[in-house]
Amino acid sequence: MKNGICKGCGASIVWIGMQSGKSMPCDASPVYYKEHKNGKDKIVTPNGIVITCDIVTNPNEADGVGYKSHFATCTKAGSFRKKG
Ligand SMILES: [Zn+2]
């Protein structure tokens, strides 16, 4: 995992190496998640696995710690991907 700065919004991010071999920019602060196949959130584990889950605040309820994709939270996400 490599630290970086988002070129779009200037936030601290981490680059997580995905199983596909690509790197995914994620928010630098880890979150607790509870795995849930119909969950509304997606996180990336430090091993580069995407998990559908619900993000929880209570560590006792969590299955583990992961990172939110920065694509989902970046205020300048439009500069990364073209929609349409
Ligand atoms: Zn950003």
Short mmCIF file of C-alpha atoms and ligand atoms in Angstrom, two decimals:
data_model
loop_
_atom_site.label_atom_id
_atom_site.label_comp_id
_atom_site.label_asym_id
_atom_site.label_seq_id
_atom_site.Cartn_x
_atom_site.Cartn_y
_atom_site.Cartn_z
CA MET A 1 0.00 0.00 0.00
CA LYS A 2 1.34 3.39 -1.01
CA ASN A 3 0.38 6.78 0.33
CA GLY A 4 -0.51 9.56 -2.04
CA ILE A 5 -2.45 12.73 -2.57
CA CYS A 6 -5.49 12.94 -4.80
CA LYS A 7 -4.76 15.11 -7.81
CA GLY A 8 -8.40 16.10 -7.97
CA CYS A 9 -9.25 17.27 -4.45
CA GLY A 10 -5.95 17.13 -2.55
CA ALA A 11 -7.13 14.53 -0.01
CA SER A 12 -4.78 11.96 1.48
CA ILE A 13 -5.27 8.65 -0.22
CA VAL A 14 -3.72 5.21 -0.24
CA TRP A 15 -3.13 3.14 -3.34
CA ILE A 16 -4.18 -0.46 -2.82
CA GLY A 17 -2.89 -3.08 -5.21
CA MET A 18 -5.89 -4.98 -6.53
CA GLN A 19 -5.99 -8.68 -7.39
CA SER A 20 -6.28 -7.58 -11.02
CA GLY A 21 -2.85 -5.98 -10.79
CA LYS A 22 -4.21 -2.44 -10.93
CA SER A 23 -3.98 0.05 -8.10
CA MET A 24 -7.09 1.61 -6.63
CA PRO A 25 -7.05 5.00 -4.90
CA CYS A 26 -8.83 4.78 -1.55
CA ASP A 27 -9.49 7.13 1.33
CA ALA A 28 -6.55 7.12 3.72
CA SER A 29 -8.69 6.53 6.80
CA PRO A 30 -9.72 2.92 7.27
CA VAL A 31 -13.33 2.05 8.11
CA TYR A 32 -14.93 -0.89 9.89
CA TYR A 33 -17.17 -3.05 7.78
CA LYS A 34 -19.59 -5.87 8.21
CA GLU A 35 -19.79 -8.16 5.21
CA HIS A 36 -23.27 -8.20 3.71
CA LYS A 37 -24.07 -9.39 0.20
CA ASN A 38 -26.85 -6.84 -0.17
CA GLY A 39 -24.95 -4.13 1.65
CA LYS A 40 -25.06 -0.56 0.43
CA ASP A 41 -21.33 0.05 0.71
CA LYS A 42 -18.25 -1.33 -0.96
CA ILE A 43 -14.83 -1.38 0.60
CA VAL A 44 -11.44 -2.66 -0.45
CA THR A 45 -9.41 -4.75 1.94
CA PRO A 46 -5.68 -4.09 2.33
CA ASN A 47 -5.23 -7.28 0.23
CA GLY A 48 -7.05 -5.72 -2.69
CA ILE A 49 -10.34 -7.58 -2.42
CA VAL A 50 -13.58 -5.63 -2.96
CA ILE A 51 -16.27 -6.52 -0.44
CA THR A 52 -19.93 -5.56 -0.50
CA CYS A 53 -20.79 -4.62 3.03
CA ASP A 54 -22.28 -2.15 5.43
CA ILE A 55 -19.88 0.29 6.99
CA VAL A 56 -20.23 0.24 10.77
CA THR A 57 -18.81 2.43 13.50
CA ASN A 58 -18.69 -0.16 16.25
CA PRO A 59 -15.55 -2.32 16.03
CA ASN A 60 -17.35 -5.08 17.96
CA GLU A 61 -19.83 -5.48 15.11
CA ALA A 62 -17.22 -5.36 12.38
CA ASP A 63 -15.84 -8.23 10.33
CA GLY A 64 -12.71 -6.28 9.58
CA VAL A 65 -11.15 -3.06 8.42
CA GLY A 66 -11.10 -1.81 4.87
CA TYR A 67 -10.86 1.28 2.76
CA LYS A 68 -13.48 3.19 0.82
CA SER A 69 -12.75 3.76 -2.83
CA HIS A 70 -11.78 7.36 -3.29
CA PHE A 71 -13.80 7.38 -6.50
CA ALA A 72 -16.88 7.20 -4.31
CA THR A 73 -15.95 10.07 -2.01
CA CYS A 74 -13.85 12.42 -4.14
CA THR A 75 -15.46 15.78 -4.68
CA LYS A 76 -13.63 15.93 -8.01
CA ALA A 77 -14.48 12.41 -9.08
CA GLY A 78 -15.73 13.74 -12.39
CA SER A 79 -12.16 14.40 -13.43
CA PHE A 80 -11.32 10.70 -13.10
CA ARG A 81 -14.10 9.12 -15.04
CA LYS A 82 -16.22 10.16 -17.91
CA LYS A 83 -19.86 9.37 -17.57
CA GLY A 84 -22.32 8.87 -20.31
ZN ZN B 1 -10.08 13.34 -4.62
#
